[in-house]
XYZ file of N, CA and C in Angstrom:
288
model
N 163.019 290.913 235.353
C 163.414 290.244 236.536
C 164.629 289.379 236.312
N 165.680 289.090 237.096
C 166.607 288.085 237.004
C 166.815 286.902 237.570
N 166.809 285.912 236.941
C 166.888 284.522 237.593
C 168.057 284.299 237.836
N 168.079 283.698 239.255
C 169.680 283.038 239.673
C 169.301 282.360 240.348
N 170.396 281.248 239.623
C 169.924 280.107 240.022
C 171.293 279.837 241.102
N 170.591 278.743 242.239
C 171.575 278.505 243.298
C 171.213 276.891 243.375
N 172.139 275.981 244.075
C 172.375 274.528 243.997
C 170.688 273.852 244.341
N 170.180 274.625 245.296
C 169.637 274.022 246.164
C 168.169 274.648 246.097
N 167.913 275.895 245.341
C 166.804 276.183 244.701
C 166.453 277.945 243.913
N 166.053 278.224 243.147
C 165.857 279.581 242.767
C 165.327 279.933 243.053
N 165.810 281.444 243.501
C 165.455 282.838 243.544
C 164.501 283.367 242.376
N 163.368 284.206 242.812
C 162.607 284.195 241.608
C 161.828 286.014 242.120
N 162.318 286.599 243.237
C 161.887 287.769 243.595
C 162.799 288.728 242.879
N 161.901 290.123 242.917
C 163.038 291.064 242.626
C 164.244 291.201 243.604
N 163.793 291.026 244.804
C 165.054 291.332 245.796
C 165.687 290.230 246.100
N 165.493 289.261 245.172
C 166.112 287.984 245.360
C 165.929 286.739 246.590
N 164.704 286.578 247.312
C 164.285 285.881 248.183
C 163.508 285.377 247.861
N 162.911 283.959 248.010
C 162.072 283.124 247.361
C 160.537 283.474 248.529
N 159.812 284.266 247.912
C 158.585 284.634 248.550
C 157.747 283.520 249.397
N 158.046 282.292 249.374
C 157.246 281.260 250.077
C 158.560 280.380 250.878
N 159.735 281.069 251.074
C 160.561 280.358 252.235
C 160.020 280.933 253.777
N 160.439 280.526 254.815
C 159.866 280.594 256.161
C 160.893 281.665 256.802
N 160.033 282.731 257.263
C 160.927 283.440 258.220
C 160.494 283.215 259.596
N 161.892 283.155 260.408
C 161.876 282.618 261.952
C 162.270 284.065 262.832
N 161.447 284.873 264.118
C 161.918 285.711 264.551
C 162.287 285.026 266.359
N 163.447 285.429 266.604
C 163.360 285.006 267.834
C 163.731 286.302 268.928
N 162.768 286.901 269.655
C 162.421 287.730 270.298
C 163.557 287.614 271.614
N 163.762 288.635 272.674
C 164.908 288.184 273.580
C 165.149 289.906 274.366
N 164.694 289.661 275.976
C 165.061 290.367 276.661
C 166.627 290.715 276.694
N 166.560 292.267 276.466
C 168.008 292.900 276.686
C 168.875 293.097 277.675
N 167.876 293.752 278.630
C 168.383 293.616 280.281
C 168.554 292.538 280.657
N 167.512 291.045 280.287
C 167.821 290.270 281.339
C 169.220 289.551 280.604
N 170.065 290.068 279.840
C 170.354 289.204 279.664
C 170.618 288.070 278.525
N 169.765 287.895 277.651
C 168.801 286.616 277.128
C 169.570 286.467 275.553
N 171.049 287.717 275.066
C 170.937 287.165 273.665
C 171.643 286.021 273.928
N 172.823 285.676 274.902
C 173.390 284.218 274.166
C 172.324 282.992 274.112
N 171.283 282.932 274.885
C 170.162 282.085 274.719
C 169.614 282.181 273.351
N 169.197 283.192 272.650
C 168.571 283.785 271.275
C 169.195 282.964 270.175
N 170.973 283.649 270.787
C 172.200 283.277 269.858
C 172.044 281.565 269.795
N 172.081 280.812 270.301
C 172.158 279.495 270.612
C 170.651 278.855 269.792
N 169.788 279.835 270.296
C 168.171 278.989 269.381
C 168.240 279.640 268.144
N 168.949 280.503 267.578
C 169.446 280.814 266.153
C 170.157 279.880 265.624
N 171.700 279.311 266.120
C 172.275 278.983 265.764
C 172.015 277.312 265.158
N 171.018 277.003 266.343
C 170.124 275.349 266.139
C 169.158 275.603 264.969
N 168.237 276.457 264.345
C 167.723 276.555 263.973
C 168.315 276.450 262.391
N 169.577 277.239 262.308
C 169.949 277.528 261.113
C 170.650 276.295 260.675
N 171.354 275.484 261.934
C 171.768 274.037 261.552
C 170.978 273.226 260.934
N 169.774 272.834 261.727
C 168.935 272.060 261.390
C 167.658 272.468 260.034
N 167.711 273.869 259.823
C 166.786 274.258 258.889
C 167.375 275.354 257.958
N 168.481 275.637 257.971
C 168.716 276.761 257.356
C 168.677 276.362 255.801
N 168.593 275.709 254.849
C 167.793 276.106 253.484
C 166.327 275.764 253.040
N 165.607 275.455 254.623
C 164.304 275.892 254.560
C 163.800 277.351 255.355
N 164.667 278.136 255.091
C 164.071 279.648 255.734
C 165.033 280.481 255.227
N 164.035 281.633 254.995
C 164.658 282.859 254.042
C 165.459 283.550 255.518
N 165.023 283.701 256.302
C 165.438 284.227 257.457
C 165.282 283.872 258.869
N 166.403 284.039 259.927
C 166.176 283.723 261.294
C 166.882 285.172 261.847
N 165.740 286.150 262.403
C 166.113 287.124 262.612
C 166.213 287.186 264.305
N 166.869 287.924 265.017
C 166.968 288.235 266.283
C 166.343 289.920 266.976
N 165.335 290.144 267.311
C 164.741 291.079 267.607
C 164.773 291.721 269.172
N 165.284 292.595 269.121
C 165.763 292.941 271.085
C 164.197 293.665 271.552
N 163.918 292.790 272.634
C 163.143 292.918 273.447
C 163.513 293.799 275.211
N 161.875 293.537 275.901
C 162.506 293.633 277.680
C 161.359 293.059 278.096
N 161.362 293.436 279.403
C 160.297 292.714 280.362
C 160.921 291.239 280.293
N 161.503 290.505 280.248
C 161.571 288.926 280.452
C 161.453 288.238 279.202
N 160.921 289.111 277.664
C 160.758 288.292 276.797
C 161.658 287.497 276.418
N 161.132 286.184 276.124
C 162.373 285.304 274.950
C 161.225 284.328 274.427
N 160.926 284.845 273.105
C 160.139 284.227 272.239
C 160.314 283.640 270.781
N 159.907 282.763 270.124
C 160.291 282.263 268.874
C 159.011 281.642 268.107
N 158.826 283.079 266.809
C 157.753 283.237 265.923
C 158.403 282.379 264.512
N 157.197 281.877 264.144
C 157.641 281.323 263.047
C 156.547 281.921 261.302
N 156.776 282.795 261.154
C 155.708 283.395 260.004
C 154.795 283.712 260.976
N 155.860 284.969 262.039
C 154.597 285.678 262.338
C 153.689 285.135 263.932
N 153.953 283.422 263.941
C 153.214 283.084 265.162
C 153.964 282.113 266.220
N 153.656 282.722 267.556
C 154.530 282.081 268.269
C 154.448 280.999 268.791
N 155.732 280.032 268.606
C 156.052 278.711 268.377
C 156.173 277.963 269.987
N 157.341 279.375 270.646
C 157.897 278.772 272.194
C 157.834 280.391 272.443
N 157.334 279.947 273.971
C 157.397 281.600 274.537
C 157.989 281.066 276.060
N 158.937 282.178 276.443
C 159.890 281.441 277.833
C 158.767 281.674 278.956
N 157.772 282.389 278.630
C 156.803 282.739 279.971
C 155.524 281.320 280.058
N 155.777 280.488 279.019
C 154.900 278.910 279.354
C 156.190 278.048 279.240
N 157.033 278.049 278.767
C 157.663 276.563 279.050
C 159.205 276.785 279.408
N 159.795 275.855 279.713
C 160.953 275.488 279.912
C 161.767 275.962 279.001
N 163.105 276.554 279.437
C 164.325 277.075 278.036
C 164.668 275.620 277.631
N 164.575 274.756 276.477
C 165.430 273.526 275.866
C 165.597 273.662 274.443
N 166.750 273.900 274.352
C 166.435 274.065 272.261
C 165.938 273.120 271.567
N 166.300 271.716 272.349
C 165.647 270.767 271.521
C 164.253 270.546 271.149
N 163.590 271.180 272.315
C 161.952 271.086 271.979
C 161.769 272.178 271.238
N 162.279 273.409 271.298
C 162.260 274.736 270.622
C 162.342 274.030 269.091
N 163.949 273.222 268.649
C 163.781 272.648 267.451
C 162.621 272.540 266.777
N 162.243 270.868 267.925
C 161.060 270.367 267.708
C 159.598 271.198 267.290
N 159.504 272.278 267.820
C 158.314 273.011 267.559
C 158.392 273.820 266.012
N 159.444 274.370 266.289
C 160.096 275.573 264.738
C 159.835 274.154 263.529
N 160.166 272.757 263.820
C 160.180 271.952 262.575
C 158.926 271.501 262.445
N 157.720 271.788 262.946
C 156.367 271.094 263.134
C 155.566 272.485 262.537
N 156.121 273.440 262.367
C 155.609 274.944 262.056
C 155.942 275.079 260.428
N 157.430 274.580 259.879
C 157.936 274.470 259.047
C 156.521 273.615 258.007
């Protein structure tokens, strides 16, 4: 296995990803036009936590979905909460 040095951390896995880094998934409703909201959330999360996460993925959905999950655990859901990017990033921070 090749060891790749990086200024902020070392990658150790064969696919080049750190196995202990967090993955964030933002599922959004395509028919509802929530792509812009999902991208805004993604940008905010990457700006604040980019070096602490492995991936921030956008996943297409329907039926009004807009959720944010950290390592497969939903930390924010539009069905339960107001859309507030600051609150969403606070919840992501708490889950990291």
